[in-house]
């Protein structure tokens, strides 16, 4: 304001000194509005002030993102299991829900999973992230983490090499039988599946970190066999479950890499859902739709004002966990997940004719002006 007043005084002084009549002064001030030199100065001042406001807002948002990681949460002391091969966050298959929540507290989110049960997500600002599923009698029948929450009596832990895992556990399974049907695993996959302690243990590897253990999932045999096919029948509750699970998994990975957590955005979730539905209905898989629209075109069409944006797609994985781990092993998708500039995320899921899921993640930061 002082700069603007000063500019007005500077350009009006010659007129003020020659015209003492109040009405003349008012007239001359009105004429100043048409002065191109003054207009140019005011435009520069306005631009500078807007830029300063934008920088202040950016800094405030950065601080907000950093605060989402605070306070730092201590990692629990992991105990080597004596009876089971693996535990996650000192929890194993068969433990009671009451004992789990006495240790971890209430879940931050409960969402439907591909087994017809629910994942209960436990974490503090996405630190010490663990997902647990329970049977009807309240005992643990599934576990997952993509953080350093793994303990094993054979010494395998988060960050162990793929070679160490295979030397310790032997050759992984090549297939799983369900009834009269065998489901085969691809040989070039970035995970190994083992049958250990009456459970299916999936060890995920990060190929961008020298094929080291980055996550583990443990599913009881009984729960796995209760799932009749490769894909689960589509439903609105499963769609929403996959969406929120992929969001949580993304934030849990960002925390591991020292980044701020993303905020869920309902508006861009609509954009993501529409693209997933379009791909499912029209049998294609691409960032560019049949109309020739890019992710940025689709976001703009939905009145989303962004300064930076990105999109991840996944197709055919039978869960949000496998979709996320696959995206983390795809360099371009990984860069979106771990991009510091992104602040918001919406996830949209749709199902194809064989119940195969299509996942769309839309990341962005809002444009200030």
C-alpha positions as a printed NumPy array, in Angstrom:
array([[  0.   ,   0.   ,   0.   ],
       [  2.851,   2.385,   0.85 ],
       [  4.425,   1.696,  -2.538],
       [  1.153,   2.469,  -4.312],
       [  0.606,   5.686,  -2.318],
       [  4.191,   6.714,  -3.076],
       [  3.682,   6.098,  -6.783],
       [  0.489,   8.151,  -6.751],
       [  2.239,  11.006,  -4.953],
       [  5.179,  10.907,  -7.375],
       [  3.062,  11.14 , -10.512],
       [  0.504,  13.591,  -9.07 ],
       [  2.918,  16.061,  -7.446],
       [  3.44 ,  18.283, -10.517],
       [ -0.288,  18.643, -10.864],
       [ -0.843,  19.272,  -7.164],
       [  1.737,  22.041,  -7.084],
       [  0.084,  23.906,  -9.956],
       [ -3.574,  23.391,  -8.997],
       [ -4.689,  24.462,  -5.563],
       [ -8.366,  24.149,  -6.249],
       [ -9.813,  20.963,  -4.676],
       [-12.03 ,  20.188,  -7.662],
       [ -9.082,  20.49 , -10.018],
       [ -7.066,  18.143,  -7.82 ],
       [ -9.852,  15.558,  -8.   ],
       [ -9.966,  15.946, -11.761],
       [ -6.234,  15.499, -12.107],
       [ -6.302,  12.392,  -9.88 ],
       [ -8.985,  10.916, -12.152],
       [ -6.783,  11.712, -15.141],
       [ -3.909,   9.811, -13.524],
       [ -5.826,   6.604, -14.074],
       [ -5.283,   7.096, -17.784],
       [ -1.576,   7.79 , -17.383],
       [  0.174,   4.85 , -19.158],
       [  3.359,   5.318, -17.132],
       [  1.462,   5.109, -13.854],
       [ -0.589,   2.157, -15.116],
       [  2.634,   0.313, -15.936],
       [  4.069,   0.956, -12.469],
       [  0.853,  -0.149, -10.768],
       [  0.734,  -3.302, -12.893],
       [  4.304,  -4.173, -11.878],
       [  3.499,  -3.469,  -8.232],
       [  0.398,  -5.641,  -8.401],
       [  2.328,  -8.457, -10.079],
       [  5.054,  -8.269,  -7.434],
       [  2.542,  -8.351,  -4.593],
       [  0.735, -11.35 ,  -6.126],
       [  4.036, -13.161,  -6.528],
       [  4.909, -12.456,  -2.906],
       [  1.519, -13.745,  -1.738],
       [  1.979, -16.883,  -3.857],
       [  5.424, -17.516,  -2.343],
       [  4.084, -17.032,   1.189],
       [  1.207, -19.438,   0.508],
       [  3.603, -21.989,  -0.985],
       [  5.806, -21.784,   2.096],
       [  2.797, -22.176,   4.388],
       [  1.676, -25.247,   2.428],
       [  5.18 , -26.731,   2.615],
       [  5.163, -26.247,   6.378],
       [  1.707, -27.838,   6.564],
       [  2.984, -30.853,   4.631],
       [  5.973, -31.166,   6.968],
       [  3.709, -30.935,   9.999],
       [  1.737, -33.912,   8.693],
       [  4.787, -36.028,   9.363],
       [  5.116, -34.752,  12.916],
       [  5.515, -35.724,  15.619],
       [  8.011, -38.405,  14.723],
       [  6.813, -41.773,  15.935],
       [  9.293, -44.198,  17.426],
       [  9.586, -47.557,  15.733],
       [  8.473, -50.374,  18.054],
       [ 11.041, -52.885,  19.22 ],
       [ 10.465, -55.886,  16.979],
       [ 10.623, -59.231,  18.74 ],
       [ 11.897, -62.346,  16.99 ],
       [  8.924, -64.722,  16.764],
       [  9.386, -68.102,  18.407],
       [  6.457, -70.101,  17.025],
       [  5.732, -68.449,  13.675],
       [  8.185, -67.712,  10.884],
       [  7.024, -64.115,  10.353],
       [  5.305, -61.414,  12.351],
       [  4.44 , -57.85 ,  11.381],
       [  4.542, -55.177,  14.086],
       [  4.86 , -58.127,  16.539],
       [  1.521, -59.479,  15.302],
       [  1.036, -62.914,  13.791],
       [ -1.719, -64.964,  12.179],
       [ -4.074, -66.248,  14.89 ],
       [ -3.605, -63.362,  17.336],
       [ -6.769, -61.863,  18.817],
       [ -8.177, -58.515,  17.713],
       [ -8.324, -57.335,  21.308],
       [ -4.615, -57.966,  21.794],
       [ -3.798, -56.22 ,  18.505],
       [ -5.744, -53.09 ,  19.335],
       [ -4.391, -53.027,  22.875],
       [ -0.997, -52.645,  21.213],
       [ -1.887, -50.528,  18.162],
       [ -5.024, -48.663,  19.223],
       [ -8.052, -48.156,  16.993],
       [ -7.61 , -48.422,  13.213],
       [ -7.36 , -45.213,  11.209],
       [ -9.43 , -46.736,   8.428],
       [-11.473, -49.883,   7.781],
       [-12.164, -50.809,   4.148],
       [-13.442, -53.812,   2.199],
       [-10.77 , -56.005,   0.61 ],
       [-10.675, -58.633,  -2.14 ],
       [-11.274, -61.451,   0.367],
       [-14.712, -60.183,   1.328],
       [-13.405, -59.082,   4.718],
       [-11.855, -55.759,   5.715],
       [ -8.404, -54.31 ,   5.995],
       [ -7.901, -52.382,   9.242],
       [ -5.164, -49.798,   8.724],
       [ -3.093, -48.908,  11.808],
       [ -0.547, -46.086,  11.756],
       [  0.427, -42.719,  13.216],
       [  0.748, -40.153,  10.432],
       [  1.37 , -43.172,   8.164],
       [  4.374, -44.197,  10.243],
       [  4.579, -47.816,  11.493],
       [  1.989, -48.597,   8.824],
       [  0.313, -52.005,   9.191],
       [ -2.861, -53.502,   7.734],
       [ -4.655, -56.34 ,   9.516],
       [ -7.715, -58.436,   8.596],
       [ -9.733, -60.533,  11.033],
       [-11.862, -63.662,  10.774],
       [-15.416, -63.759,  12.107],
       [-14.162, -65.005,  15.47 ],
       [-11.905, -61.96 ,  15.802],
       [ -8.525, -63.554,  15.09 ],
       [ -5.922, -62.234,  12.663],
       [ -6.069, -63.976,   9.285],
       [ -4.168, -61.472,   7.1  ],
       [ -1.323, -58.975,   7.55 ],
       [  0.564, -56.474,   5.393],
       [  3.204, -53.766,   5.741],
       [  5.433, -51.807,   3.383],
       [  7.601, -50.449,   6.199],
       [ 10.267, -51.812,   8.526],
       [  7.793, -53.767,  10.646],
       [  8.899, -57.285,   9.636],
       [ 10.415, -59.761,  12.099],
       [ 11.349, -63.36 ,  11.277],
       [ 12.995, -66.174,  13.151],
       [ 15.058, -66.95 ,  10.037],
       [ 16.546, -63.437,   9.958],
       [ 14.725, -62.103,   6.895],
       [ 13.811, -58.465,   7.355],
       [ 12.903, -55.279,   5.533],
       [ 15.702, -54.438,   3.1  ],
       [ 17.001, -58.019,   2.779],
       [ 18.103, -59.026,  -0.717],
       [ 16.067, -61.251,  -3.003],
       [ 18.974, -63.705,  -3.037],
       [ 18.908, -63.926,   0.767],
       [ 15.167, -64.606,   0.765],
       [ 15.464, -67.389,  -1.791],
       [ 18.507, -68.919,  -0.132],
       [ 16.587, -68.984,   3.158],
       [ 13.091, -69.941,   1.992],
       [ 13.937, -71.876,  -1.159],
       [ 12.258, -71.615,  -4.542],
       [  8.955, -69.721,  -4.471],
       [  5.646, -71.177,  -5.605],
       [  4.918, -71.144,  -9.304],
       [  1.17 , -71.527,  -8.873],
       [ -1.701, -71.709,  -6.4  ],
       [ -4.462, -74.289,  -6.662],
       [ -8.068, -73.406,  -5.921],
       [-10.393, -76.344,  -6.374],
       [ -9.666, -77.738,  -9.813],
       [ -8.067, -74.532, -11.096],
       [ -4.372, -73.624, -10.944],
       [ -3.385, -69.961, -10.952],
       [  0.156, -69.494, -12.241],
       [  2.53 , -66.698, -11.281],
       [  4.6  , -64.947, -13.933],
       [  8.294, -65.772, -13.811],
       [  9.452, -62.158, -14.187],
       [  7.338, -60.773, -11.354],
       [  8.73 , -58.526,  -8.616],
       [  7.489, -60.707,  -5.766],
       [  7.788, -64.28 ,  -4.475],
       [  5.001, -66.36 ,  -2.91 ],
       [  5.656, -69.092,  -0.312],
       [  3.442, -71.455,   1.646],
       [  4.675, -71.17 ,   5.236],
       [  2.949, -71.959,   8.543],
       [ -0.391, -72.684,   6.822],
       [ -0.275, -69.26 ,   5.197],
       [  0.614, -67.739,   1.852],
       [  3.473, -65.3  ,   2.344],
       [  4.126, -62.823,  -0.475],
       [  7.469, -61.043,  -0.337],
       [  7.61 , -57.908,  -2.508],
       [ 10.899, -56.549,  -3.878],
       [ 11.929, -53.031,  -4.839],
       [ 13.886, -53.362,  -8.06 ],
       [ 14.943, -49.713,  -7.817],
       [ 16.677, -50.571,  -4.537],
       [ 18.661, -53.572,  -5.749],
       [ 15.755, -56.036,  -5.458],
       [ 15.474, -55.77 ,  -1.698],
       [ 12.432, -56.598,   0.451],
       [ 10.066, -53.627,   0.451],
       [  6.797, -55.192,   1.695],
       [  5.253, -58.43 ,   2.893],
       [  1.737, -59.835,   2.88 ],
       [  0.628, -62.858,   4.903],
       [ -2.722, -64.51 ,   4.144],
       [ -3.964, -67.575,   6.003],
       [ -4.627, -70.615,   3.79 ],
       [ -8.248, -70.706,   4.919],
       [ -8.804, -67.097,   3.884],
       [ -7.026, -67.55 ,   0.551],
       [ -9.061, -70.634,  -0.294],
       [-12.281, -68.796,   0.571],
       [-11.631, -66.566,  -2.43 ],
       [-13.084, -68.593,  -5.275],
       [-11.409, -66.976,  -8.281],
       [ -8.545, -64.782,  -9.326],
       [-10.747, -61.68 ,  -9.194],
       [-13.409, -60.817,  -6.644],
       [-16.925, -59.989,  -7.784],
       [-17.243, -56.259,  -8.34 ],
       [-19.17 , -54.132,  -5.862],
       [-19.373, -50.488,  -4.829],
       [-17.896, -51.302,  -1.416],
       [-14.913, -53.099,  -2.994],
       [-14.387, -50.207,  -5.408],
       [-14.25 , -47.727,  -2.538],
       [-12.055, -50.077,  -0.506],
       [ -9.5  , -50.36 ,  -3.313],
       [ -9.49 , -46.576,  -3.729],
       [ -8.797, -45.752,  -0.093],
       [ -6.296, -48.593,   0.264],
       [ -4.27 , -47.328,  -2.696],
       [ -4.314, -43.839,  -1.186],
       [ -3.075, -45.129,   2.187],
       [ -0.38 , -47.299,   0.583],
       [  0.869, -44.302,  -1.402],
       [  1.225, -42.176,   1.725],
       [  2.918, -45.005,   3.622],
       [  5.517, -45.195,   0.829],
       [  6.014, -41.424,   0.8  ],
       [  6.721, -41.436,   4.538],
       [  9.406, -44.107,   4.052],
       [ 11.106, -41.806,   1.54 ],
       [ 10.926, -38.746,   3.806],
       [  8.119, -36.967,   1.953],
       [  4.998, -35.205,   3.182],
       [  1.703, -37.031,   3.086],
       [ -0.9  , -36.286,   0.423],
       [ -4.41 , -35.048,   1.16 ],
       [ -7.398, -36.956,  -0.224],
       [ -9.305, -34.967,  -2.854],
       [-12.904, -35.918,  -3.692],
       [-13.09 , -33.666,  -6.741],
       [-10.238, -35.353,  -8.597],
       [-11.476, -38.777,  -7.424],
       [-14.479, -38.155,  -9.707],
       [-12.103, -37.494, -12.622],
       [-10.139, -40.647, -11.842],
       [-13.276, -42.777, -11.53 ],
       [-14.602, -41.565, -14.873],
       [-11.357, -42.512, -16.637],
       [-11.25 , -45.954, -15.006],
       [-14.876, -46.532, -16.008],
       [-14.163, -45.377, -19.564],
       [-11.24 , -47.797, -19.871],
       [-13.295, -50.665, -18.444],
       [-16.308, -50.01 , -20.66 ],
       [-14.335, -49.454, -23.859],
       [-11.607, -52.078, -23.296],
       [ -8.494, -49.921, -23.508],
       [ -5.655, -49.019, -21.162],
       [ -4.044, -45.65 , -21.794],
       [ -3.528, -42.18 , -20.358],
       [ -5.107, -40.812, -23.558],
       [ -8.793, -41.622, -23.999],
       [-10.547, -42.279, -27.339],
       [-11.426, -38.555, -27.552],
       [ -7.721, -37.73 , -27.532],
       [ -7.878, -36.185, -24.056],
       [ -4.861, -36.358, -21.762],
       [ -5.087, -36.55 , -17.955],
       [ -4.559, -32.772, -17.888],
       [ -7.408, -32.223, -20.365],
       [ -9.733, -34.35 , -18.242],
       [ -8.809, -32.492, -15.066],
       [ -9.299, -29.114, -16.737],
       [-12.668, -30.281, -18.08 ],
       [-13.699, -31.022, -14.482],
       [-12.679, -27.497, -13.399],
       [ -9.622, -28.616, -11.469],
       [ -7.127, -25.762, -11.425],
       [ -3.666, -27.272, -11.001],
       [ -0.124, -25.968, -11.057],
       [  1.36 , -29.444, -11.434],
       [ -0.37 , -32.782, -12.015],
       [  0.267, -36.423, -12.837],
       [ -1.55 , -39.702, -13.394],
       [ -0.842, -43.356, -12.588],
       [ -2.711, -46.273, -14.122],
       [ -2.808, -49.946, -13.173],
       [ -4.847, -52.772, -14.614],
       [ -5.494, -56.428, -13.878],
       [ -3.913, -56.735, -10.42 ],
       [ -6.253, -58.507,  -8.035],
       [ -5.793, -56.029,  -5.183],
       [ -4.725, -52.506,  -4.337],
       [ -1.6  , -53.934,  -2.683],
       [ -0.386, -55.644,  -5.847],
       [ -1.317, -52.558,  -7.883],
       [  0.706, -50.278,  -5.61 ],
       [  3.757, -52.532,  -5.473],
       [  3.683, -52.785,  -9.266],
       [  3.483, -49.004,  -9.634],
       [  6.457, -48.56 ,  -7.288],
       [  8.504, -50.79 ,  -9.596],
       [  7.575, -48.761, -12.686],
       [  9.908, -45.77 , -12.809],
       [  7.513, -43.145, -14.188],
       [  4.718, -44.169, -11.829],
       [  7.165, -44.315,  -8.925],
       [  8.246, -40.748,  -9.663],
       [  4.63 , -39.595,  -9.393],
       [  4.158, -41.417,  -6.082],
       [  7.343, -39.846,  -4.7  ],
       [  7.071, -36.385,  -6.265],
       [  7.514, -33.717,  -3.56 ],
       [  5.513, -31.134,  -5.54 ],
       [  2.246, -33.059,  -5.32 ],
       [ -0.094, -32.226,  -2.43 ],
       [ -3.431, -33.868,  -3.348],
       [ -4.502, -37.306,  -4.559],
       [ -7.743, -38.898,  -5.678],
       [ -8.082, -42.551,  -6.691],
       [-10.777, -43.968,  -8.95 ],
       [-11.493, -47.67 ,  -9.563],
       [-13.801, -49.453, -12.006],
       [-14.24 , -53.106, -12.931],
       [-14.191, -54.775, -16.324],
       [-16.491, -57.549, -17.588],
       [-14.472, -60.247, -15.785],
       [-14.349, -58.181, -12.562],
       [-10.774, -57.116, -13.331],
       [-10.024, -53.747, -11.68 ],
       [ -8.811, -50.603, -13.426],
       [ -6.986, -48.179, -11.119],
       [ -6.471, -44.463, -11.823],
       [ -4.508, -42.199,  -9.489],
       [ -4.645, -38.45 , -10.139],
       [ -2.054, -36.352,  -8.305],
       [ -1.934, -32.56 ,  -8.325],
       [ -1.284, -29.3  ,  -6.511],
       [ -3.752, -26.447,  -6.726],
       [ -2.984, -23.399,  -8.834],
       [ -2.913, -20.25 ,  -6.732],
       [ -4.134, -17.753,  -9.32 ]])
